[in-house]
CSV table of C-alpha atoms in Angstrom, one decimal:
chain,number,residue,atom,x,y,z
Q,930,MET,CA,22.7,49.7,-38.8
Q,931,PRO,CA,25.5,47.7,-37.0
Q,932,GLU,CA,25.7,44.1,-38.1
Q,933,LYS,CA,24.0,41.3,-36.2
Q,934,MET,CA,26.4,39.5,-33.9
Q,935,ILE,CA,23.9,37.1,-32.4
Q,936,GLU,CA,20.6,35.9,-33.9
Q,937,VAL,CA,18.2,33.7,-32.1
Q,938,ILE,CA,15.2,32.3,-34.0
Q,939,ASP,CA,12.3,30.5,-32.3
Q,940,LEU,CA,14.5,28.9,-29.6
Q,941,HIS,CA,13.1,26.1,-27.5
Q,942,LYS,CA,14.8,24.2,-24.8
Q,943,SER,CA,13.4,21.4,-22.7
Q,944,PHE,CA,14.8,19.3,-19.9
Q,945,GLY,CA,12.8,16.1,-20.0
Q,946,ASN,CA,9.1,17.1,-20.0
Q,947,GLN,CA,9.8,20.6,-18.7
Q,948,GLU,CA,10.0,23.3,-21.3
Q,949,ILE,CA,12.3,26.0,-20.1
Q,950,LEU,CA,12.5,28.2,-23.2
Q,951,LYS,CA,9.3,28.6,-25.2
Q,952,GLY,CA,10.2,30.2,-28.5
Q,953,ILE,CA,12.7,33.0,-28.0
Q,954,ASP,CA,13.5,35.4,-30.8
Q,955,LEU,CA,16.4,37.8,-30.2
Q,956,ASN,CA,19.0,39.8,-32.1
Q,957,VAL,CA,22.1,41.4,-30.6
Q,958,ARG,CA,24.0,43.9,-32.8
Q,959,LYS,CA,27.7,44.7,-32.7
Q,960,GLY,CA,28.7,46.8,-29.8
Q,961,GLU,CA,25.2,46.4,-28.1
Q,962,LYS,CA,24.9,45.7,-24.4
Q,963,VAL,CA,21.8,43.6,-23.8
Q,964,VAL,CA,20.8,42.9,-20.2
Q,965,ILE,CA,18.4,40.1,-19.4
Q,966,ILE,CA,16.4,40.4,-16.1
Q,967,GLY,CA,13.5,38.4,-14.6
Q,968,PRO,CA,12.6,36.2,-11.7
Q,969,SER,CA,14.5,33.0,-10.8
Q,970,GLY,CA,13.4,30.1,-13.0
Q,971,SER,CA,12.4,32.3,-15.9
Q,972,GLY,CA,15.0,30.8,-18.3
Q,973,LYS,CA,17.6,33.6,-18.3
Q,974,SER,CA,20.6,31.5,-17.6
Q,975,THR,CA,19.4,28.7,-19.9
Q,976,LEU,CA,19.1,31.2,-22.7
Q,977,LEU,CA,22.6,32.5,-22.1
Q,978,ARG,CA,24.1,29.0,-22.1
Q,979,CYS,CA,22.3,28.2,-25.3
Q,980,LEU,CA,24.0,31.2,-27.0
Q,981,ASN,CA,27.3,29.3,-27.0
Q,982,TYR,CA,25.9,25.8,-27.1
Q,983,LEU,CA,26.8,24.9,-23.5
Q,984,GLU,CA,23.2,23.8,-23.6
Q,985,VAL,CA,22.1,22.4,-26.9
Q,986,PRO,CA,18.7,23.8,-28.0
Q,987,THR,CA,15.8,21.4,-28.4
Q,988,SER,CA,14.7,23.3,-31.5
Q,989,GLY,CA,15.2,26.7,-33.2
Q,990,ALA,CA,18.4,28.3,-34.5
Q,991,ILE,CA,21.3,30.4,-33.1
Q,992,LYS,CA,23.7,32.2,-35.4
Q,993,ILE,CA,26.9,34.0,-34.5
Q,994,GLU,CA,27.8,36.6,-37.1
Q,995,GLY,CA,25.5,34.7,-39.5
Q,996,LYS,CA,27.1,31.3,-38.9
Q,997,SER,CA,25.1,28.5,-37.5
Q,998,PHE,CA,26.4,26.0,-34.9
Q,999,LEU,CA,24.7,23.3,-36.9
Q,1000,ASP,CA,26.0,21.8,-40.2
Q,1001,GLU,CA,24.3,22.0,-43.5
Q,1002,GLN,CA,22.1,19.1,-42.6
Q,1003,GLY,CA,21.0,20.8,-39.4
Q,1004,LYS,CA,23.1,18.4,-37.3
Q,1005,TYR,CA,25.2,19.2,-34.2
Q,1006,HIS,CA,28.8,19.6,-35.4
Q,1007,GLU,CA,31.4,19.5,-32.7
Q,1008,LYS,CA,34.2,21.2,-34.7
Q,1009,ARG,CA,31.9,24.0,-35.8
Q,1010,VAL,CA,30.6,24.5,-32.2
Q,1011,ALA,CA,34.2,24.6,-30.9
Q,1012,GLU,CA,35.2,27.2,-33.6
Q,1013,LEU,CA,32.2,29.5,-32.9
Q,1014,ARG,CA,32.6,29.1,-29.2
Q,1015,THR,CA,36.1,30.6,-29.3
Q,1016,GLU,CA,34.5,33.9,-30.5
Q,1017,ILE,CA,32.3,34.1,-27.3
Q,1018,GLY,CA,33.8,34.8,-23.9
Q,1019,MET,CA,31.7,33.6,-20.9
Q,1020,VAL,CA,31.9,34.5,-17.2
Q,1021,PHE,CA,29.8,32.4,-14.8
Q,1022,GLN,CA,28.6,32.8,-11.2
Q,1023,SER,CA,31.3,30.4,-10.0
Q,1024,PHE,CA,34.8,31.3,-11.0
Q,1025,ASN,CA,35.9,27.9,-12.2
Q,1026,LEU,CA,39.6,28.6,-11.8
Q,1027,PHE,CA,42.1,25.8,-11.6
Q,1028,PRO,CA,43.1,25.7,-7.9
Q,1029,MET,CA,46.6,24.4,-8.5
Q,1030,MET,CA,47.4,27.2,-11.0
Q,1031,THR,CA,48.3,30.8,-10.2
Q,1032,ALA,CA,46.2,33.6,-11.6
Q,1033,ILE,CA,48.5,34.1,-14.6
Q,1034,GLU,CA,48.6,30.4,-15.3
Q,1035,ASN,CA,44.8,30.3,-15.3
Q,1036,VAL,CA,44.7,33.1,-17.8
Q,1037,MET,CA,47.4,31.5,-20.0
Q,1038,ALA,CA,46.0,27.9,-20.1
Q,1039,ALA,CA,43.2,28.3,-22.7
Q,1040,GLN,CA,45.3,30.5,-24.9
Q,1041,ILE,CA,47.9,27.8,-25.1
Q,1042,LYS,CA,45.5,24.8,-25.4
Q,1043,ILE,CA,42.8,26.4,-27.7
Q,1044,ARG,CA,44.5,29.3,-29.4
Q,1045,LYS,CA,47.8,27.4,-29.7
Q,1046,LYS,CA,49.8,30.4,-28.5
Q,1047,THR,CA,53.4,30.0,-27.3
Q,1048,LYS,CA,53.9,30.3,-23.6
Q,1049,GLU,CA,55.7,33.6,-24.1
Q,1050,ASP,CA,52.8,35.1,-26.1
Q,1051,ALA,CA,50.2,33.7,-23.7
Q,1052,ARG,CA,52.0,35.2,-20.7
Q,1053,LYS,CA,52.2,38.7,-22.4
Q,1054,THR,CA,48.5,38.6,-23.1
Q,1055,ALA,CA,47.7,37.3,-19.6
Q,1056,GLU,CA,49.7,40.1,-18.0
Q,1057,LEU,CA,47.9,42.7,-20.2
Q,1058,TYR,CA,44.5,41.5,-19.1
Q,1059,LEU,CA,45.3,40.9,-15.5
Q,1060,ASP,CA,46.6,44.5,-15.4
Q,1061,LYS,CA,43.4,45.6,-17.1
Q,1062,VAL,CA,41.2,44.1,-14.4
Q,1063,GLY,CA,43.4,45.6,-11.6
Q,1064,LEU,CA,45.3,42.5,-10.6
Q,1065,ALA,CA,48.9,43.2,-11.8
Q,1066,ASP,CA,50.1,42.7,-8.2
Q,1067,ARG,CA,48.2,39.3,-7.8
Q,1068,MET,CA,49.4,37.5,-10.9
Q,1069,ASN,CA,51.4,34.8,-9.0
Q,1070,HIS,CA,48.7,34.2,-6.3
Q,1071,TYR,CA,46.7,31.0,-6.3
Q,1072,PRO,CA,42.9,31.2,-6.2
Q,1073,SER,CA,42.9,30.3,-2.5
Q,1074,GLN,CA,44.9,33.5,-1.8
Q,1075,LEU,CA,42.5,35.7,-3.6
Q,1076,SER,CA,39.1,37.1,-2.5
Q,1077,GLY,CA,36.0,36.1,-4.4
Q,1078,GLY,CA,35.9,39.4,-6.3
Q,1079,GLN,CA,39.6,39.0,-7.3
Q,1080,GLN,CA,38.9,35.4,-8.5
Q,1081,GLN,CA,36.0,36.7,-10.6
Q,1082,ARG,CA,38.2,39.3,-12.1
Q,1083,VAL,CA,40.8,36.6,-13.0
Q,1084,ALA,CA,37.9,34.7,-14.7
Q,1085,ILE,CA,37.0,37.9,-16.7
Q,1086,ALA,CA,40.7,38.3,-17.7
Q,1087,ARG,CA,40.8,34.7,-18.7
Q,1088,ALA,CA,37.8,35.2,-21.0
Q,1089,LEU,CA,39.2,38.5,-22.5
Q,1090,ALA,CA,42.6,37.0,-23.1
Q,1091,MET,CA,41.0,34.7,-25.8
Q,1092,ARG,CA,40.1,38.0,-27.6
Q,1093,PRO,CA,36.4,37.1,-28.1
Q,1094,LYS,CA,34.1,39.2,-30.2
Q,1095,MET,CA,31.4,39.2,-27.6
Q,1096,MET,CA,31.0,38.4,-23.9
Q,1097,LEU,CA,28.3,36.6,-21.9
Q,1098,PHE,CA,28.0,37.3,-18.2
Q,1099,ASP,CA,25.8,34.9,-16.2
Q,1100,GLU,CA,25.1,36.5,-12.8
Q,1101,ALA,CA,28.8,37.4,-12.5
Q,1102,THR,CA,28.4,39.0,-9.1
Q,1103,SER,CA,25.8,36.8,-7.4
Q,1104,ALA,CA,28.3,34.6,-5.6
Q,1105,LEU,CA,30.2,37.6,-4.1
Q,1106,ASP,CA,30.0,39.3,-0.8
Q,1107,PRO,CA,28.2,42.7,-1.3
Q,1108,GLU,CA,31.4,44.8,-0.7
Q,1109,LEU,CA,33.2,42.9,-3.5
Q,1110,VAL,CA,30.5,43.4,-6.1
Q,1111,GLY,CA,31.6,46.9,-7.0
Q,1112,ASP,CA,35.1,46.0,-8.3
Q,1113,VAL,CA,33.7,43.4,-10.7
Q,1114,LEU,CA,30.9,45.7,-11.9
Q,1115,GLN,CA,33.6,48.3,-12.6
Q,1116,VAL,CA,35.5,46.0,-14.9
Q,1117,ILE,CA,32.3,45.1,-16.8
Q,1118,ARG,CA,31.4,48.8,-17.0
Q,1119,GLN,CA,34.8,49.5,-18.5
Q,1120,LEU,CA,34.3,46.8,-21.1
Q,1121,ALA,CA,30.9,48.3,-22.0
Q,1122,ASP,CA,32.5,51.7,-22.4
Q,1123,GLU,CA,35.0,50.2,-24.8
Q,1124,GLY,CA,32.3,48.9,-27.0
Q,1125,MET,CA,32.4,45.2,-26.3
Q,1126,THR,CA,29.2,43.3,-27.5
Q,1127,MET,CA,27.7,41.9,-24.3
Q,1128,VAL,CA,24.8,39.9,-23.1
Q,1129,LEU,CA,24.4,40.0,-19.3
Q,1130,VAL,CA,22.1,38.2,-16.9
Q,1131,THR,CA,22.0,40.1,-13.6
Q,1132,HIS,CA,20.0,40.8,-10.5
Q,1133,GLU,CA,21.8,44.2,-10.1
Q,1134,MET,CA,19.0,46.4,-11.4
Q,1135,ARG,CA,20.8,49.8,-11.0
Q,1136,PHE,CA,23.8,48.4,-12.9
Q,1137,ALA,CA,21.5,47.0,-15.6
Q,1138,GLU,CA,19.8,50.4,-16.0
Q,1139,GLU,CA,23.2,52.1,-16.2
Q,1140,VAL,CA,25.0,49.8,-18.6
Q,1141,GLY,CA,22.3,48.2,-20.8
Q,1142,ASP,CA,21.4,49.6,-24.2
Q,1143,ARG,CA,18.4,47.3,-24.2
Q,1144,ILE,CA,16.7,45.5,-21.3
Q,1145,ILE,CA,14.9,42.2,-21.8
Q,1146,PHE,CA,12.4,41.0,-19.2
Q,1147,MET,CA,11.8,37.3,-19.2
Q,1148,ASP,CA,9.3,35.2,-17.3
Q,1149,ARG,CA,8.3,31.6,-17.6
Q,1150,GLY,CA,10.5,30.9,-20.6
Q,1151,VAL,CA,9.3,33.8,-22.8
Q,1152,ILE,CA,10.4,37.4,-23.5
Q,1153,VAL,CA,7.6,39.4,-21.9
Q,1154,GLU,CA,8.9,42.9,-22.8
Q,1155,GLU,CA,12.0,44.6,-24.1
Q,1156,GLY,CA,13.1,48.1,-24.6
Q,1157,SER,CA,15.5,50.8,-23.4
Q,1158,PRO,CA,16.4,51.1,-19.7
Q,1159,GLU,CA,13.9,53.9,-19.4
Q,1160,ASP,CA,11.2,51.9,-21.2
Q,1161,ILE,CA,11.6,49.0,-18.8
Q,1162,PHE,CA,12.5,50.6,-15.5
Q,1163,VAL,CA,10.4,53.8,-15.7
Q,1164,HIS,CA,7.6,53.1,-18.2
Q,1165,PRO,CA,7.0,49.3,-18.3
Q,1166,GLN,CA,3.9,48.4,-20.3
Q,1167,HIS,CA,3.2,44.8,-19.2
Q,1168,ASN,CA,1.7,44.2,-15.8
Q,1169,ARG,CA,4.1,41.3,-15.1
Q,1170,THR,CA,7.1,43.7,-15.8
Q,1171,LYS,CA,5.6,46.4,-13.6
Q,1172,THR,CA,5.2,44.0,-10.7
Q,1173,PHE,CA,8.7,42.7,-11.0
Q,1174,ILE,CA,10.3,46.1,-11.2
Q,1175,GLN,CA,8.2,47.3,-8.2
Q,1176,ARG,CA,9.3,44.3,-6.2
Q,1177,VAL,CA,13.0,44.6,-6.9
Q,1178,LEU,CA,13.4,48.4,-6.9
Q,1179,HIS,CA,10.8,49.4,-4.4
Q,1180,PRO,CA,10.0,46.4,-2.1
Q,1181,GLU,CA,8.9,48.7,0.7
Q,1182,SER,CA,5.9,49.8,-1.4
Q,1183,LEU,CA,4.6,46.2,-1.5
Q,1184,GLU,CA,4.7,45.5,2.3
Q,1185,GLY,CA,1.4,43.9,3.3
Q,1186,VAL,CA,0.5,43.2,-0.3
Q,1187,GLN,CA,0.0,39.5,-1.1
């Protein structure tokens, strides 16, 4: 069996009195593509942000390749968090590019600051990954000169340039115009084909079905059901999963149903 890249044990996350995640257990193995689906407010993005400690869990444990974000006393340890986070690339809904930097400068910045690369090495890596995402001819453009889809591909190149061991995608296409979605999904699809370990939150169900090795359906802060794409999209077992799949894939069949 491939080694565990991500291990989540009894994860809880609350904001004030509101419990968002209610005891999540999840393992992601090396090279696996895990897609998380579910209605808005089900805790999908919160779970993803906990995986690299952008959100600090209320309780429970997260391990990356067997290493905990917490120190031996179970305390938050900033240096350890920073080290583990460098192994995890993340792409958000919003592109978060620096507006005063060109595409190539955006991809170089973290390599220089965090990986301590020379400008020359960072530039070579940036050129490699901008070419990989189809933007070799846009390297010297500023974000304002790029379409939303191109900006998101710069964000993906920026994450890949850090040479992470795994990638997290949080609704990477939801801020894009429909005609721009395909280019970004094609880049993610290529990464999947190359064997990158990935956890994706998406509303693109056909894409989830095509790319995912395992689909996780979440609702109200818990994992309701998980399985292969066929298990979830064709033969869901739980009524809540069935209703959700019906609503998103065949909404016409629910017309007039309250």
